[in-house]
Amino acid sequence: QSNGKIVLAGHANNTDGTNDDFALLRYNTDGNLDTTFGTGGKLTTHFFASPDDREEQAEAVAIQADGKIVAAGWTMNPDGQIVFALARYNVNGTLDTSFDVDGRVTTKLRAKPEDDADFIRDVVIQPDGKIVVTGMSYDSVKDSSDFATVRYLSNGTLDSTFGSNGIVI
């Protein structure tokens, strides 16, 4: 971050220990956890409330000019599909409700069978505040993966001026 603090994104066991959730850690410049972030410098985020727990992993993190934190990766939606997932956090680690409605956005890239899968591998924030993610989209019909890029507006909606409604595969 601009203040020298370090934010890491990944995944960690959720509270019931059945699967992983998005996980972020923030360290002070001296290497100690920043206790002003999340709970004791740590936070986890679950995307869907469902009777059966879902696997979720953050693969990348980017810091916006205003200090907000964007974590990007993938989650399994209630239909059992693996989809792009982003969460945006305020500087203190709380979800930013101005991003979508609850600070979390998911995107299924293809309108194809349940066993297609979309994985974000990296994220960058453009100077204009738009969020660009890149990764892969598995097409079960072709049995192959394609490079995929999606651009979101700063509020979490797809940027319709990019590719096909914000999506390029």
PDB file of C-alpha atoms in Angstrom, residues 2-150:
ATOM      1  CA  SER A   2       1.108   3.633  -0.352  1.00  0.00           C
ATOM      2  CA  ASN A   3       1.855   3.694   3.395  1.00  0.00           C
ATOM      3  CA  GLY A   4       4.222   0.711   3.082  1.00  0.00           C
ATOM      4  CA  LYS A   5       1.836  -1.839   4.581  1.00  0.00           C
ATOM      5  CA  ILE A   6       1.633  -5.180   2.801  1.00  0.00           C
ATOM      6  CA  VAL A   7      -1.636  -6.939   1.888  1.00  0.00           C
ATOM      7  CA  LEU A   8      -1.600 -10.649   1.039  1.00  0.00           C
ATOM      8  CA  ALA A   9      -4.506 -12.556  -0.507  1.00  0.00           C
ATOM      9  CA  GLY A  10      -5.132 -16.290  -0.566  1.00  0.00           C
ATOM     10  CA  HIS A  11      -7.451 -18.747   1.102  1.00  0.00           C
ATOM     11  CA  ALA A  12      -7.983 -20.188   4.564  1.00  0.00           C
ATOM     12  CA  ASN A  13     -10.253 -22.744   6.201  1.00  0.00           C
ATOM     13  CA  ASN A  14     -13.620 -21.288   7.038  1.00  0.00           C
ATOM     14  CA  THR A  15     -15.019 -21.323  10.551  1.00  0.00           C
ATOM     15  CA  ASP A  16     -16.436 -24.843  10.313  1.00  0.00           C
ATOM     16  CA  GLY A  17     -13.256 -26.142   8.645  1.00  0.00           C
ATOM     17  CA  THR A  18     -15.026 -27.742   5.661  1.00  0.00           C
ATOM     18  CA  ASN A  19     -13.715 -25.567   2.813  1.00  0.00           C
ATOM     19  CA  ASP A  20     -11.705 -22.431   2.100  1.00  0.00           C
ATOM     20  CA  ASP A  21     -12.809 -18.803   1.935  1.00  0.00           C
ATOM     21  CA  PHE A  22     -11.086 -15.714   0.535  1.00  0.00           C
ATOM     22  CA  ALA A  23      -8.461 -14.681   3.087  1.00  0.00           C
ATOM     23  CA  LEU A  24      -6.496 -11.447   3.459  1.00  0.00           C
ATOM     24  CA  LEU A  25      -3.682 -10.510   5.808  1.00  0.00           C
ATOM     25  CA  ARG A  26      -2.174  -7.060   6.288  1.00  0.00           C
ATOM     26  CA  TYR A  27       1.263  -6.451   7.727  1.00  0.00           C
ATOM     27  CA  ASN A  28       2.766  -3.251   9.093  1.00  0.00           C
ATOM     28  CA  THR A  29       6.076  -2.051   7.675  1.00  0.00           C
ATOM     29  CA  ASP A  30       7.883  -3.820  10.552  1.00  0.00           C
ATOM     30  CA  GLY A  31       6.446  -7.218   9.540  1.00  0.00           C
ATOM     31  CA  ASN A  32       3.897  -7.529  12.349  1.00  0.00           C
ATOM     32  CA  LEU A  33       0.218  -8.084  11.592  1.00  0.00           C
ATOM     33  CA  ASP A  34      -1.728  -4.808  11.395  1.00  0.00           C
ATOM     34  CA  THR A  35      -4.327  -5.176  14.164  1.00  0.00           C
ATOM     35  CA  THR A  36      -6.368  -2.266  12.711  1.00  0.00           C
ATOM     36  CA  PHE A  37      -7.244  -4.482   9.736  1.00  0.00           C
ATOM     37  CA  GLY A  38      -9.999  -7.110   9.971  1.00  0.00           C
ATOM     38  CA  THR A  39      -9.590  -9.090  13.194  1.00  0.00           C
ATOM     39  CA  GLY A  40      -6.016  -8.954  14.401  1.00  0.00           C
ATOM     40  CA  GLY A  41      -4.745  -8.277  10.881  1.00  0.00           C
ATOM     41  CA  LYS A  42      -6.701 -11.130   9.267  1.00  0.00           C
ATOM     42  CA  LEU A  43     -10.032 -11.520   7.513  1.00  0.00           C
ATOM     43  CA  THR A  44     -11.954 -14.124   5.565  1.00  0.00           C
ATOM     44  CA  THR A  45     -14.844 -13.643   3.148  1.00  0.00           C
ATOM     45  CA  HIS A  46     -17.523 -16.110   2.122  1.00  0.00           C
ATOM     46  CA  PHE A  47     -19.523 -15.366  -1.040  1.00  0.00           C
ATOM     47  CA  PHE A  48     -22.715 -17.403  -0.838  1.00  0.00           C
ATOM     48  CA  ALA A  49     -24.902 -18.403   2.077  1.00  0.00           C
ATOM     49  CA  SER A  50     -25.882 -21.959   1.293  1.00  0.00           C
ATOM     50  CA  PRO A  51     -26.662 -25.128   3.194  1.00  0.00           C
ATOM     51  CA  ASP A  52     -23.527 -26.747   1.823  1.00  0.00           C
ATOM     52  CA  ASP A  53     -20.289 -24.837   2.024  1.00  0.00           C
ATOM     53  CA  ARG A  54     -18.468 -23.699  -1.116  1.00  0.00           C
ATOM     54  CA  GLU A  55     -14.777 -23.565  -1.958  1.00  0.00           C
ATOM     55  CA  GLU A  56     -13.410 -20.048  -2.586  1.00  0.00           C
ATOM     56  CA  GLN A  57      -9.895 -18.810  -3.230  1.00  0.00           C
ATOM     57  CA  ALA A  58      -8.410 -15.353  -3.700  1.00  0.00           C
ATOM     58  CA  GLU A  59      -5.604 -15.501  -6.257  1.00  0.00           C
ATOM     59  CA  ALA A  60      -4.595 -11.825  -6.531  1.00  0.00           C
ATOM     60  CA  VAL A  61      -4.939  -8.479  -4.819  1.00  0.00           C
ATOM     61  CA  ALA A  62      -4.714  -4.852  -5.997  1.00  0.00           C
ATOM     62  CA  ILE A  63      -4.856  -1.549  -4.165  1.00  0.00           C
ATOM     63  CA  GLN A  64      -6.945   1.303  -5.578  1.00  0.00           C
ATOM     64  CA  ALA A  65      -5.720   4.921  -5.547  1.00  0.00           C
ATOM     65  CA  ASP A  66      -8.148   5.629  -2.660  1.00  0.00           C
ATOM     66  CA  GLY A  67      -6.620   2.785  -0.615  1.00  0.00           C
ATOM     67  CA  LYS A  68      -9.488   0.333  -1.069  1.00  0.00           C
ATOM     68  CA  ILE A  69      -8.419  -3.269  -1.585  1.00  0.00           C
ATOM     69  CA  VAL A  70      -9.664  -5.536  -4.385  1.00  0.00           C
ATOM     70  CA  ALA A  71      -9.187  -9.282  -3.982  1.00  0.00           C
ATOM     71  CA  ALA A  72      -9.855 -11.474  -7.002  1.00  0.00           C
ATOM     72  CA  GLY A  73     -10.140 -15.222  -7.477  1.00  0.00           C
ATOM     73  CA  TRP A  74     -12.924 -17.732  -7.805  1.00  0.00           C
ATOM     74  CA  THR A  75     -15.842 -19.269  -5.963  1.00  0.00           C
ATOM     75  CA  MET A  76     -18.386 -21.999  -6.496  1.00  0.00           C
ATOM     76  CA  ASN A  77     -21.860 -20.510  -6.932  1.00  0.00           C
ATOM     77  CA  PRO A  78     -25.069 -22.128  -5.599  1.00  0.00           C
ATOM     78  CA  ASP A  79     -25.503 -23.931  -8.954  1.00  0.00           C
ATOM     79  CA  GLY A  80     -22.156 -25.673  -8.432  1.00  0.00           C
ATOM     80  CA  GLN A  81     -20.383 -23.604 -11.092  1.00  0.00           C
ATOM     81  CA  ILE A  82     -16.891 -22.184 -10.551  1.00  0.00           C
ATOM     82  CA  VAL A  83     -17.029 -18.475 -11.403  1.00  0.00           C
ATOM     83  CA  PHE A  84     -14.901 -15.323 -11.277  1.00  0.00           C
ATOM     84  CA  ALA A  85     -15.125 -13.673  -7.842  1.00  0.00           C
ATOM     85  CA  LEU A  86     -14.078 -10.241  -6.591  1.00  0.00           C
ATOM     86  CA  ALA A  87     -14.393  -8.609  -3.200  1.00  0.00           C
ATOM     87  CA  ARG A  88     -13.592  -4.993  -2.400  1.00  0.00           C
ATOM     88  CA  TYR A  89     -12.650  -3.891   1.076  1.00  0.00           C
ATOM     89  CA  ASN A  90     -12.395  -0.552   2.799  1.00  0.00           C
ATOM     90  CA  VAL A  91      -9.014   0.402   4.254  1.00  0.00           C
ATOM     91  CA  ASN A  92      -9.946  -1.199   7.613  1.00  0.00           C
ATOM     92  CA  GLY A  93     -10.881  -4.542   6.010  1.00  0.00           C
ATOM     93  CA  THR A  94     -14.666  -4.239   6.043  1.00  0.00           C
ATOM     94  CA  LEU A  95     -16.483  -5.083   2.823  1.00  0.00           C
ATOM     95  CA  ASP A  96     -17.154  -1.988   0.696  1.00  0.00           C
ATOM     96  CA  THR A  97     -20.931  -1.928   0.129  1.00  0.00           C
ATOM     97  CA  SER A  98     -20.559   0.618  -2.699  1.00  0.00           C
ATOM     98  CA  PHE A  99     -19.094  -2.267  -4.732  1.00  0.00           C
ATOM     99  CA  ASP A 100     -22.153  -4.102  -6.039  1.00  0.00           C
ATOM    100  CA  VAL A 101     -24.430  -4.128  -2.980  1.00  0.00           C
ATOM    101  CA  ASP A 102     -22.456  -6.187  -0.488  1.00  0.00           C
ATOM    102  CA  GLY A 103     -18.819  -5.739  -1.564  1.00  0.00           C
ATOM    103  CA  ARG A 104     -18.792  -8.998  -3.554  1.00  0.00           C
ATOM    104  CA  VAL A 105     -19.211  -9.676  -7.281  1.00  0.00           C
ATOM    105  CA  THR A 106     -19.280 -12.975  -9.164  1.00  0.00           C
ATOM    106  CA  THR A 107     -19.319 -13.510 -12.917  1.00  0.00           C
ATOM    107  CA  LYS A 108     -20.009 -16.660 -14.939  1.00  0.00           C
ATOM    108  CA  LEU A 109     -18.295 -16.173 -18.280  1.00  0.00           C
ATOM    109  CA  ARG A 110     -20.056 -18.750 -20.438  1.00  0.00           C
ATOM    110  CA  ALA A 111     -23.715 -19.709 -20.646  1.00  0.00           C
ATOM    111  CA  LYS A 112     -22.781 -23.363 -20.917  1.00  0.00           C
ATOM    112  CA  PRO A 113     -22.930 -26.519 -18.800  1.00  0.00           C
ATOM    113  CA  GLU A 114     -22.392 -26.679 -15.096  1.00  0.00           C
ATOM    114  CA  ASP A 115     -18.939 -28.235 -15.440  1.00  0.00           C
ATOM    115  CA  ASP A 116     -17.436 -25.182 -17.183  1.00  0.00           C
ATOM    116  CA  ALA A 117     -15.175 -23.273 -14.809  1.00  0.00           C
ATOM    117  CA  ASP A 118     -13.757 -19.732 -14.617  1.00  0.00           C
ATOM    118  CA  PHE A 119     -10.660 -18.834 -12.577  1.00  0.00           C
ATOM    119  CA  ILE A 120      -9.184 -15.349 -12.031  1.00  0.00           C
ATOM    120  CA  ARG A 121      -5.387 -15.367 -11.796  1.00  0.00           C
ATOM    121  CA  ASP A 122      -4.564 -11.628 -11.667  1.00  0.00           C
ATOM    122  CA  VAL A 123      -6.128  -8.207 -11.127  1.00  0.00           C
ATOM    123  CA  VAL A 124      -5.097  -4.635 -11.913  1.00  0.00           C
ATOM    124  CA  ILE A 125      -6.735  -1.264 -11.301  1.00  0.00           C
ATOM    125  CA  GLN A 126      -6.628   1.130 -14.254  1.00  0.00           C
ATOM    126  CA  PRO A 127      -5.898   4.841 -13.613  1.00  0.00           C
ATOM    127  CA  ASP A 128      -9.597   5.586 -14.291  1.00  0.00           C
ATOM    128  CA  GLY A 129     -10.630   3.177 -11.496  1.00  0.00           C
ATOM    129  CA  LYS A 130     -11.820   0.358 -13.750  1.00  0.00           C
ATOM    130  CA  ILE A 131     -10.886  -3.121 -12.554  1.00  0.00           C
ATOM    131  CA  VAL A 132      -9.369  -5.593 -15.024  1.00  0.00           C
ATOM    132  CA  VAL A 133      -9.048  -9.278 -14.184  1.00  0.00           C
ATOM    133  CA  THR A 134      -7.516 -12.035 -16.211  1.00  0.00           C
ATOM    134  CA  GLY A 135      -7.532 -15.774 -15.950  1.00  0.00           C
ATOM    135  CA  MET A 136      -8.940 -18.802 -17.671  1.00  0.00           C
ATOM    136  CA  SER A 137     -12.278 -20.190 -18.697  1.00  0.00           C
ATOM    137  CA  TYR A 138     -12.651 -23.936 -19.140  1.00  0.00           C
ATOM    138  CA  ASP A 139     -15.050 -25.025 -21.888  1.00  0.00           C
ATOM    139  CA  SER A 140     -16.260 -28.555 -21.140  1.00  0.00           C
ATOM    140  CA  VAL A 141     -17.715 -29.017 -24.621  1.00  0.00           C
ATOM    141  CA  LYS A 142     -14.312 -28.401 -26.262  1.00  0.00           C
ATOM    142  CA  ASP A 143     -12.444 -29.878 -23.270  1.00  0.00           C
ATOM    143  CA  SER A 144     -10.014 -26.951 -23.300  1.00  0.00           C
ATOM    144  CA  SER A 145      -9.279 -23.737 -21.473  1.00  0.00           C
ATOM    145  CA  ASP A 146      -9.205 -20.277 -22.975  1.00  0.00           C
ATOM    146  CA  PHE A 147      -7.599 -17.052 -21.817  1.00  0.00           C
ATOM    147  CA  ALA A 148     -10.242 -14.742 -20.325  1.00  0.00           C
ATOM    148  CA  THR A 149     -10.226 -11.050 -19.424  1.00  0.00           C
ATOM    149  CA  VAL A 150     -13.043  -9.096 -17.811  1.00  0.00           C
TER     150      VAL A 150
END
